[in-house]
Amino acid sequence: MRGNNTLWVPGTDHAGIATQNVVEKQLQLEGATRETIGRARFVQRVWEWKAESGSTIIEQLKRLGASCDWTRLRFTMDEGLSRAVREVFVRLYQEGLIYRGKRLINWCPRCLTALSDIEVQHEDVSGKLYYIEYPLANDQKKRLTIATTRPETMLGDTAVAVHPEDPRYNSLIGHRVLLPLTRREIPIVGDSVLVDREFGTGAVKITPAHDFNDFEAGLRHHLPRVALFDHHARMDPAGLQEAQVAEDVRQHLAGQTTDGARAMVVEALKKAGLLQKIEDHPMALGKCYRCKTVVEPYLSPQWFVKIQPLAEPAIKAVESGQIRMIPEQWTNNYLGWMREIKDWCISRQIWWGHQIPAWYCKHCNESAIVISSAKTYTISSEAKPLVSLQAPTHCPDCGQHDFIRDPDVLDTWFSSALWPFSTLGWPDDTPELKKYYPTSTLVTGFDILFFWVARMIMMGLKFMGQIPFRDVYIHALVRDAEGQKMSKSKGNVIDPLTIMDKYGTDALRFTLAAMASPGRDIKLSEERIEGYRNFANKLWNAARFIQMNLQAPHEGGVEITPRDAAMDAERSVVDHWILSRLNRCIGEVNFFLEAYRFDEAANRLYHFIWHEYCDWYLELVKPALFDKEGSGAAGTRTMLVATFDTLLRLVHPFMPFITEEIWQAMPHAGESLMIATYPAPQAALHNERSEQEVESIQKVVSTVRDIRGVQGIPPSRKLDAVIDIADNEITKHLQTHRLLIMTLAGLTQLTIGKELPSPPLAATAAMVFSEGRIGQLFINLTGIIDLDKETARINKRLHELTVQMEQTQKKLSNPEFVAKVPPDVLEKTRAKHQEFLLERDKLDAQRKRLQPGAAT
RNA sequence: GGGCGAUUAGCUCAGGGGGAGAGCGCUUGCUUCACACGCAAGAGGUCGCAGGUUCAAGACCUGCAUCGCCCACCA
């Protein structure tokens, strides 16, 4: 599990994500700032983690070719991945696709870092909407009322916007208003993008330094940006001065938090008679995912990737079908997001990650570098960076040697984006790169479709010149049994380790596969897992049964080959039947796996193994197996081992542990099931005739069991039966397998023939064999029969038949149906109707015989 | 506000034009020699509502209701 609820498939992770997640998770950096986290604590947590998981972060990183310098609280991966990251950064910078600029970003004033979209969690709150009156500059009695949820930012307004087609206001465009509490006049502009005429008063303040939309609007109208808050989100005296805030207000505001400032501004506006009203206004507030502090849009120098030139080829790759999203519905999400993509802020002010390969000459940038303490410094947007793979030796401008490195690190998704090729040795032209790029399938969760998948596509196309993968399989999200999103704060996370302890890893894995219907989330319920635990047990017991019936520990072959004449003669009907059925199952499972329908594949396997292989095959095989004198035992044992071996291979991807365990204990060829060939269907194994033949056996056995069940006859009570059927072929089948049927159905006597028994025996049933052939079964229940129960059973079936016949009759008597329906459907409907008729007649006749006095 | 999905048996869910399905749960009967984490039989559903297309709709179309998710935003 990763994040809140995404199932993380092992093997798709990479160093960048592992680093961030492991470190963040283990350190529980709840609100900790760079300054407060000590090395001791860090190292301690690393070792705690080792105790839990058996390997350390260091070991993991070393495996990935990294080296760590713990003393600096910042690790760099000098080989491998880090080299690729620097290479990409430098190339993009040289092409002008990476730039450093002062722009508005989401900022956590507690962690003191830029946050990506995924790191901002929105929370519904009950906010207020404040209506503030701005006096017109040329006539202060006239006022323009705006509505805002953040009155404290009004001091940084640099314009007011109205809709250019709004007759209420558009004559005011070009006029100016006095910004209350300040000595500034600001213009009224017309902006159809920003302004929603229906909202509030239809007039809106523009604060480019504290709101994303306003920032954009500010660019459109060339407005100045007045920043009021510092990086702690406190009122900055310099900002207040720049905003020309009235002296008395300014003194109180300096150093205030946003909340404190809000109260003061509202109070001051009230006093000035400029606060019209306050309304309740539910809204969503962005919070830092780590420390839950309210996120502040903050104007600061950051690094950005100019994304448009990278996005266009990535859009085409998906539009043209070069890259396929599965399920397809995600394609639109991807395209929609990509078409409206915004420049990507890649700098972070945290202390782990890949440090940005940029340096500043201290001499040339003296005024731009602000040293605030021994360890922290900020570099303003005016500074001129030197971007290169290695630290520069001298400044190209002044020739001096004193540099300071950009303290920022890269967004973890920056290195993640390079994963498809950086892990294979890029920028070197390695054999691995040649062999594994592009790869076939990426398995991932939709919540990182944009953060990761889209960026891998962009970077792959940019630096490798071709797509990184062909298929993107987007798996389901796991929810709890109530359908709630799993979340650490809610405490409803189902810990996979607990589940695995209780039910087994295979059971959990199989459950997830079986429930992974495309486009739907998974509500994980323990009952379902328990069901598949039972399935694992079933598999185990089937193996036990086979093993204990082998004569030598390694008896039996494992290869199923298409029949040749010699083999054909040796194989029994049951052999041919199970091979045919198994082959069918293999075909279906393969088909569904190729279509990414893991749920269907898992369900087919479950049903086949439990309800055909175990319920029927293992039972059908017993008479031959236990008949030590008979000739069929050895062949049957061979078939058991061969078919079960194939089944284990089929199930192995769904239940790797138990299948490997069983496989090793059975006669087998090869080292491990993991590397054994996966079964493929073989057309020659298909055997329609034997499938029909065994179906006849099953039909008779089921019918006897049916009567037993309804009459409540225990299995220990043996019965006599007579089958009446006017079909030579089926009669022949049944004759051949007479003993088998008797065993399975618990009969002492079975007569097969066309002759009705005389006197008629009490319990009967009609049996419909394949292709509409019908027979009748009589069971001697003298002294056992409950006439009422038997009549009720027949009546129930008669009722079902009547309902079904009404339906077919209605269709067949509809001229339009007969005229328009496809011939095969018409034929099928007619045949079905005939079947119903026959069965009804047989049952009807029998019901009459059951009437008191009818039987002799 | 835009988009997506869901609504089918008591529960969890498959099924996407031609006789309503699975697992779990429930009822009944089984100390059947692989398995009671089992075997056999069974009960249980006008497939959210209303229209439409069709010879035929649980399935396709339109609208509505309820629930959920994603994106944007709520000045």
CSV table of N, CA and C in Angstrom, one decimal, chain A residues 381-504:
chain,number,residue,atom,x,y,z
A,381,SER,N,15.2,36.3,-7.0
A,381,SER,CA,15.0,35.9,-8.4
A,381,SER,C,16.0,36.7,-9.4
A,382,GLU,N,16.6,37.7,-8.9
A,382,GLU,CA,17.5,38.5,-9.7
A,382,GLU,C,18.8,37.8,-9.9
A,383,ALA,N,19.1,36.8,-9.0
A,383,ALA,CA,20.5,36.2,-9.1
A,383,ALA,C,20.6,35.4,-10.4
A,384,LYS,N,21.8,35.4,-10.9
A,384,LYS,CA,22.1,34.7,-12.2
A,384,LYS,C,22.7,33.3,-11.9
A,385,PRO,N,22.0,32.3,-12.2
A,385,PRO,CA,22.5,30.9,-11.9
A,385,PRO,C,23.4,30.4,-12.9
A,386,LEU,N,24.4,29.6,-12.5
A,386,LEU,CA,25.2,28.8,-13.4
A,386,LEU,C,24.8,27.4,-13.3
A,387,VAL,N,24.2,26.9,-14.4
A,387,VAL,CA,23.6,25.5,-14.4
A,387,VAL,C,24.6,24.6,-15.1
A,388,SER,N,25.1,23.6,-14.4
A,388,SER,CA,26.0,22.7,-15.0
A,388,SER,C,26.0,21.3,-14.3
A,389,LEU,N,26.6,20.3,-14.9
A,389,LEU,CA,26.7,19.0,-14.3
A,389,LEU,C,27.5,19.0,-13.1
A,390,GLN,N,28.6,19.7,-13.1
A,390,GLN,CA,29.5,19.8,-11.9
A,390,GLN,C,29.6,21.2,-11.4
A,391,ALA,N,30.0,21.3,-10.2
A,391,ALA,CA,30.2,22.7,-9.6
A,391,ALA,C,31.2,23.4,-10.5
A,392,PRO,N,30.9,24.7,-10.8
A,392,PRO,CA,31.8,25.4,-11.7
A,392,PRO,C,33.1,25.8,-10.9
A,393,THR,N,34.2,25.9,-11.7
A,393,THR,CA,35.5,26.3,-11.0
A,393,THR,C,35.7,27.8,-10.9
A,394,HIS,N,35.2,28.5,-11.9
A,394,HIS,CA,35.4,29.9,-11.9
A,394,HIS,C,34.2,30.6,-12.6
A,395,CYS,N,33.9,31.8,-12.2
A,395,CYS,CA,32.8,32.5,-12.8
A,395,CYS,C,33.1,33.1,-14.1
A,396,PRO,N,32.3,32.8,-15.2
A,396,PRO,CA,32.6,33.2,-16.5
A,396,PRO,C,32.6,34.8,-16.6
A,397,ASP,N,31.9,35.4,-15.7
A,397,ASP,CA,31.8,36.9,-15.8
A,397,ASP,C,32.9,37.6,-15.1
A,398,CYS,N,33.2,37.2,-13.8
A,398,CYS,CA,34.2,37.9,-13.1
A,398,CYS,C,35.5,37.1,-12.8
A,399,GLY,N,35.4,35.8,-13.1
A,399,GLY,CA,36.6,34.9,-12.9
A,399,GLY,C,36.9,34.5,-11.5
A,400,GLN,N,36.0,34.9,-10.6
A,400,GLN,CA,36.2,34.5,-9.2
A,400,GLN,C,35.8,33.0,-8.9
A,401,HIS,N,36.2,32.5,-7.7
A,401,HIS,CA,36.0,31.1,-7.5
A,401,HIS,C,35.0,30.8,-6.4
A,402,ASP,N,34.4,31.8,-5.8
A,402,ASP,CA,33.5,31.6,-4.7
A,402,ASP,C,32.1,31.4,-5.1
A,403,PHE,N,31.5,30.2,-4.9
A,403,PHE,CA,30.2,30.0,-5.3
A,403,PHE,C,29.3,29.5,-4.2
A,404,ILE,N,28.0,29.7,-4.3
A,404,ILE,CA,27.1,29.1,-3.4
A,404,ILE,C,26.1,28.3,-4.2
A,405,ARG,N,25.8,27.1,-3.7
A,405,ARG,CA,24.9,26.3,-4.5
A,405,ARG,C,23.4,26.6,-4.2
A,406,ASP,N,22.6,26.5,-5.2
A,406,ASP,CA,21.1,26.7,-4.9
A,406,ASP,C,20.7,25.7,-3.9
A,407,PRO,N,20.1,26.1,-2.8
A,407,PRO,CA,19.7,25.2,-1.7
A,407,PRO,C,18.5,24.3,-2.0
A,408,ASP,N,17.8,24.7,-3.1
A,408,ASP,CA,16.6,23.9,-3.3
A,408,ASP,C,16.9,22.5,-3.9
A,409,VAL,N,15.9,21.6,-3.6
A,409,VAL,CA,16.0,20.3,-4.2
A,409,VAL,C,14.8,20.2,-5.2
A,410,LEU,N,14.9,19.1,-6.0
A,410,LEU,CA,13.9,18.9,-7.0
A,410,LEU,C,12.7,18.2,-6.5
A,411,ASP,N,11.5,18.5,-7.0
A,411,ASP,CA,10.3,17.8,-6.8
A,411,ASP,C,10.6,16.3,-7.1
A,412,THR,N,10.1,15.4,-6.2
A,412,THR,CA,10.4,14.0,-6.4
A,412,THR,C,10.0,13.5,-7.7
A,413,TRP,N,8.9,14.1,-8.2
A,413,TRP,CA,8.4,13.6,-9.5
A,413,TRP,C,9.3,14.0,-10.7
A,414,PHE,N,10.2,14.9,-10.4
A,414,PHE,CA,11.2,15.2,-11.5
A,414,PHE,C,12.0,14.0,-11.8
A,415,SER,N,12.6,13.4,-10.8
A,415,SER,CA,13.4,12.2,-11.0
A,415,SER,C,12.5,11.0,-11.4
A,416,SER,N,11.3,11.0,-10.8
A,416,SER,CA,10.4,9.9,-11.1
A,416,SER,C,10.1,9.9,-12.6
A,417,ALA,N,10.0,11.0,-13.2
A,417,ALA,CA,9.7,11.1,-14.6
A,417,ALA,C,10.7,10.5,-15.5
A,418,LEU,N,11.9,10.3,-15.0
A,418,LEU,CA,13.0,9.8,-15.8
A,418,LEU,C,13.2,8.3,-15.6
A,419,TRP,N,12.3,7.7,-14.7
A,419,TRP,CA,12.5,6.3,-14.3
A,419,TRP,C,12.6,5.3,-15.4
A,420,PRO,N,11.8,5.4,-16.5
A,420,PRO,CA,11.9,4.4,-17.5
A,420,PRO,C,13.3,4.3,-18.2
A,421,PHE,N,14.0,5.4,-18.2
A,421,PHE,CA,15.4,5.3,-18.8
A,421,PHE,C,16.5,5.5,-17.8
A,422,SER,N,16.3,6.3,-16.8
A,422,SER,CA,17.4,6.6,-15.8
A,422,SER,C,17.8,5.3,-15.1
A,423,THR,N,16.8,4.4,-14.9
A,423,THR,CA,17.1,3.2,-14.2
A,423,THR,C,17.9,2.2,-15.0
A,424,LEU,N,17.9,2.5,-16.3
A,424,LEU,CA,18.6,1.5,-17.3
A,424,LEU,C,19.9,2.1,-17.7
A,425,GLY,N,20.4,3.1,-17.0
A,425,GLY,CA,21.8,3.5,-17.3
A,425,GLY,C,21.9,4.8,-18.1
A,426,TRP,N,20.8,5.3,-18.6
A,426,TRP,CA,20.9,6.5,-19.3
A,426,TRP,C,21.6,7.6,-18.5
A,427,PRO,N,22.4,8.5,-19.0
A,427,PRO,CA,22.6,8.8,-20.4
A,427,PRO,C,23.6,7.9,-21.2
A,428,ASP,N,24.1,6.9,-20.5
A,428,ASP,CA,25.0,6.0,-21.3
A,428,ASP,C,24.1,5.1,-22.2
A,429,ASP,N,24.7,4.7,-23.3
A,429,ASP,CA,24.0,3.8,-24.2
A,429,ASP,C,24.2,2.4,-23.8
A,430,THR,N,23.5,1.9,-22.8
A,430,THR,CA,23.7,0.6,-22.2
A,430,THR,C,22.9,-0.5,-22.9
A,431,PRO,N,23.4,-1.7,-22.7
A,431,PRO,CA,22.6,-2.9,-23.3
A,431,PRO,C,21.2,-3.0,-22.7
A,432,GLU,N,21.1,-2.6,-21.4
A,432,GLU,CA,19.8,-2.7,-20.7
A,432,GLU,C,18.9,-1.7,-21.4
A,433,LEU,N,19.4,-0.5,-21.7
A,433,LEU,CA,18.5,0.5,-22.3
A,433,LEU,C,18.0,0.0,-23.6
A,434,LYS,N,18.9,-0.6,-24.4
A,434,LYS,CA,18.5,-1.1,-25.7
A,434,LYS,C,17.4,-2.2,-25.6
A,435,LYS,N,17.6,-3.0,-24.5
A,435,LYS,CA,16.7,-4.2,-24.4
A,435,LYS,C,15.4,-3.8,-23.8
A,436,TYR,N,15.4,-2.9,-22.8
A,436,TYR,CA,14.2,-2.8,-22.0
A,436,TYR,C,13.4,-1.4,-22.3
A,437,TYR,N,13.9,-0.6,-23.2
A,437,TYR,CA,13.2,0.6,-23.5
A,437,TYR,C,12.8,0.6,-24.9
A,438,PRO,N,11.5,0.8,-25.2
A,438,PRO,CA,10.4,1.0,-24.3
A,438,PRO,C,9.9,-0.3,-23.7
A,439,THR,N,9.3,-0.2,-22.6
A,439,THR,CA,8.7,-1.4,-21.9
A,439,THR,C,7.3,-1.6,-22.4
A,440,SER,N,6.7,-2.8,-22.0
A,440,SER,CA,5.4,-3.1,-22.5
A,440,SER,C,4.2,-2.4,-21.7
A,441,THR,N,4.3,-2.6,-20.4
A,441,THR,CA,3.1,-2.2,-19.6
A,441,THR,C,3.6,-1.5,-18.3
A,442,LEU,N,2.9,-0.5,-18.0
A,442,LEU,CA,3.1,0.2,-16.7
A,442,LEU,C,1.8,0.0,-15.9
A,443,VAL,N,2.0,-0.5,-14.7
A,443,VAL,CA,0.9,-0.7,-13.8
A,443,VAL,C,0.9,0.3,-12.7
A,444,THR,N,-0.2,1.0,-12.6
A,444,THR,CA,-0.2,2.1,-11.6
A,444,THR,C,-1.6,2.5,-11.2
A,445,GLY,N,-1.7,3.5,-10.3
A,445,GLY,CA,-3.0,4.0,-9.8
A,445,GLY,C,-3.3,5.3,-10.5
A,446,PHE,N,-4.6,5.6,-10.6
A,446,PHE,CA,-4.9,6.8,-11.4
A,446,PHE,C,-4.5,8.1,-10.6
A,447,ASP,N,-4.3,8.0,-9.3
A,447,ASP,CA,-4.0,9.2,-8.6
A,447,ASP,C,-2.6,9.8,-8.9
A,448,ILE,N,-1.8,9.0,-9.6
A,448,ILE,CA,-0.5,9.5,-10.1
A,448,ILE,C,-0.4,9.5,-11.6
A,449,LEU,N,-1.6,9.4,-12.2
A,449,LEU,CA,-1.6,9.4,-13.7
A,449,LEU,C,-0.9,10.7,-14.2
A,450,PHE,N,-1.2,11.8,-13.6
A,450,PHE,CA,-0.6,13.1,-14.0
A,450,PHE,C,0.8,13.3,-13.5
A,451,PHE,N,0.9,13.0,-12.2
A,451,PHE,CA,2.2,13.4,-11.5
A,451,PHE,C,3.3,12.5,-12.1
A,452,TRP,N,3.0,11.3,-12.4
A,452,TRP,CA,4.1,10.4,-12.8
A,452,TRP,C,4.0,9.9,-14.2
A,453,VAL,N,2.8,9.3,-14.5
A,453,VAL,CA,2.7,8.7,-15.9
A,453,VAL,C,2.9,9.7,-17.0
A,454,ALA,N,2.1,10.8,-16.9
A,454,ALA,CA,2.2,11.8,-17.9
A,454,ALA,C,3.6,12.4,-18.0
A,455,ARG,N,4.3,12.5,-16.9
A,455,ARG,CA,5.6,13.1,-17.0
A,455,ARG,C,6.7,12.1,-17.5
A,456,MET,N,6.4,10.8,-17.2
A,456,MET,CA,7.3,9.8,-17.8
A,456,MET,C,7.2,9.8,-19.3
A,457,ILE,N,5.9,10.0,-19.8
A,457,ILE,CA,5.7,10.0,-21.2
A,457,ILE,C,6.4,11.2,-21.9
A,458,MET,N,6.3,12.4,-21.2
A,458,MET,CA,6.9,13.6,-21.7
A,458,MET,C,8.4,13.5,-21.8
A,459,MET,N,9.0,13.0,-20.7
A,459,MET,CA,10.4,12.9,-20.6
A,459,MET,C,11.0,11.8,-21.5
A,460,GLY,N,10.2,10.7,-21.6
A,460,GLY,CA,10.6,9.6,-22.4
A,460,GLY,C,10.7,10.1,-23.9
A,461,LEU,N,9.7,10.8,-24.3
A,461,LEU,CA,9.6,11.2,-25.7
A,461,LEU,C,10.7,12.3,-25.9
A,462,LYS,N,11.0,13.1,-24.9
A,462,LYS,CA,12.0,14.2,-25.1
A,462,LYS,C,13.4,13.6,-25.2
A,463,PHE,N,13.7,12.7,-24.3
A,463,PHE,CA,15.1,12.3,-24.2
A,463,PHE,C,15.4,11.0,-24.9
A,464,MET,N,14.4,10.1,-25.0
A,464,MET,CA,14.7,8.8,-25.7
A,464,MET,C,14.1,8.9,-27.1
A,465,GLY,N,13.3,9.9,-27.4
A,465,GLY,CA,12.7,10.0,-28.8
A,465,GLY,C,11.6,9.0,-29.0
A,466,GLN,N,11.2,8.2,-28.1
A,466,GLN,CA,10.1,7.3,-28.2
A,466,GLN,C,9.4,7.0,-26.9
A,467,ILE,N,8.2,6.5,-27.0
A,467,ILE,CA,7.3,6.3,-25.8
A,467,ILE,C,8.0,5.4,-24.8
A,468,PRO,N,7.8,5.6,-23.5
A,468,PRO,CA,8.4,4.7,-22.5
A,468,PRO,C,7.7,3.4,-22.3
A,469,PHE,N,6.4,3.3,-22.7
A,469,PHE,CA,5.7,2.1,-22.5
A,469,PHE,C,4.5,2.1,-23.4
A,470,ARG,N,4.0,0.9,-23.7
A,470,ARG,CA,2.8,0.9,-24.6
A,470,ARG,C,1.5,0.9,-23.9
A,471,ASP,N,1.3,0.1,-22.9
A,471,ASP,CA,0.1,0.0,-22.2
A,471,ASP,C,0.2,0.6,-20.8
A,472,VAL,N,-0.8,1.4,-20.4
A,472,VAL,CA,-0.8,1.9,-19.0
A,472,VAL,C,-2.0,1.2,-18.3
A,473,TYR,N,-1.8,0.2,-17.5
A,473,TYR,CA,-2.9,-0.4,-16.8
A,473,TYR,C,-3.2,0.3,-15.5
A,474,ILE,N,-4.3,0.9,-15.4
A,474,ILE,CA,-4.7,1.7,-14.2
A,474,ILE,C,-5.6,0.8,-13.3
A,475,HIS,N,-5.0,0.5,-12.2
A,475,HIS,CA,-5.7,-0.5,-11.4
A,475,HIS,C,-6.7,0.2,-10.4
A,476,ALA,N,-7.5,-0.5,-9.7
A,476,ALA,CA,-8.5,0.0,-8.9
A,476,ALA,C,-7.9,0.5,-7.6
A,477,LEU,N,-8.7,1.3,-6.9
A,477,LEU,CA,-8.3,1.8,-5.6
A,477,LEU,C,-9.0,0.9,-4.6
A,478,VAL,N,-8.3,0.6,-3.5
A,478,VAL,CA,-8.9,-0.2,-2.4
A,478,VAL,C,-9.5,0.7,-1.4
A,479,ARG,N,-10.8,0.3,-1.1
A,479,ARG,CA,-11.5,1.0,0.0
A,479,ARG,C,-11.8,0.1,1.1
A,480,ASP,N,-12.3,0.6,2.2
A,480,ASP,CA,-12.6,-0.4,3.3
A,480,ASP,C,-14.0,-0.9,3.0
A,481,ALA,N,-14.5,-1.8,3.9
A,481,ALA,CA,-15.8,-2.4,3.7
A,481,ALA,C,-17.0,-1.5,3.6
A,482,GLU,N,-16.8,-0.3,4.2
A,482,GLU,CA,-17.9,0.7,4.1
A,482,GLU,C,-17.8,1.6,2.9
A,483,GLY,N,-16.8,1.3,2.1
A,483,GLY,CA,-16.6,2.1,0.8
A,483,GLY,C,-15.9,3.4,1.1
A,484,GLN,N,-15.4,3.6,2.3
A,484,GLN,CA,-14.6,4.8,2.6
A,484,GLN,C,-13.2,4.7,2.1
A,485,LYS,N,-12.7,5.8,1.7
A,485,LYS,CA,-11.3,5.9,1.2
A,485,LYS,C,-10.5,5.5,2.4
A,486,MET,N,-9.5,4.7,2.2
A,486,MET,CA,-8.6,4.4,3.4
A,486,MET,C,-7.7,5.6,3.6
A,487,SER,N,-7.6,6.0,4.8
A,487,SER,CA,-6.8,7.1,5.1
A,487,SER,C,-6.2,7.0,6.5
A,488,LYS,N,-5.0,7.4,6.7
A,488,LYS,CA,-4.3,7.2,7.9
A,488,LYS,C,-5.0,8.0,9.0
A,489,SER,N,-5.5,9.2,8.7
A,489,SER,CA,-6.1,10.1,9.7
A,489,SER,C,-7.4,9.5,10.1
A,490,LYS,N,-8.1,8.8,9.2
A,490,LYS,CA,-9.4,8.2,9.6
A,490,LYS,C,-9.2,6.9,10.4
A,491,GLY,N,-8.0,6.3,10.2
A,491,GLY,CA,-7.6,5.1,10.9
A,491,GLY,C,-8.4,3.9,10.4
A,492,ASN,N,-8.8,3.9,9.1
A,492,ASN,CA,-9.6,2.8,8.6
A,492,ASN,C,-8.7,2.0,7.6
A,493,VAL,N,-7.4,2.1,7.7
A,493,VAL,CA,-6.6,1.4,6.8
A,493,VAL,C,-6.5,0.0,7.1
A,494,ILE,N,-6.8,-0.9,6.1
A,494,ILE,CA,-6.6,-2.3,6.3
A,494,ILE,C,-5.2,-2.6,6.1
A,495,ASP,N,-4.5,-3.1,7.1
A,495,ASP,CA,-3.1,-3.4,7.0
A,495,ASP,C,-2.9,-4.7,6.3
A,496,PRO,N,-2.3,-4.7,5.1
A,496,PRO,CA,-2.1,-5.9,4.4
A,496,PRO,C,-1.4,-7.0,5.2
A,497,LEU,N,-0.5,-6.5,6.0
A,497,LEU,CA,0.3,-7.5,6.8
A,497,LEU,C,-0.6,-8.3,7.7
A,498,THR,N,-1.5,-7.6,8.4
A,498,THR,CA,-2.5,-8.3,9.3
A,498,THR,C,-3.3,-9.3,8.5
A,499,ILE,N,-3.8,-8.8,7.3
A,499,ILE,CA,-4.7,-9.7,6.5
A,499,ILE,C,-3.9,-10.9,6.1
A,500,MET,N,-2.6,-10.7,5.7
A,500,MET,CA,-1.8,-11.8,5.2
A,500,MET,C,-1.5,-12.8,6.3
A,501,ASP,N,-1.3,-12.3,7.5
A,501,ASP,CA,-1.1,-13.2,8.7
A,501,ASP,C,-2.3,-14.0,8.9
A,502,LYS,N,-3.5,-13.4,8.7
A,502,LYS,CA,-4.7,-14.1,9.1
A,502,LYS,C,-5.2,-15.1,8.0
A,503,TYR,N,-5.1,-14.6,6.7
A,503,TYR,CA,-5.7,-15.4,5.6
A,503,TYR,C,-4.6,-15.9,4.7
A,504,GLY,N,-3.4,-15.4,4.7
A,504,GLY,CA,-2.4,-15.8,3.8
A,504,GLY,C,-2.3,-14.8,2.7
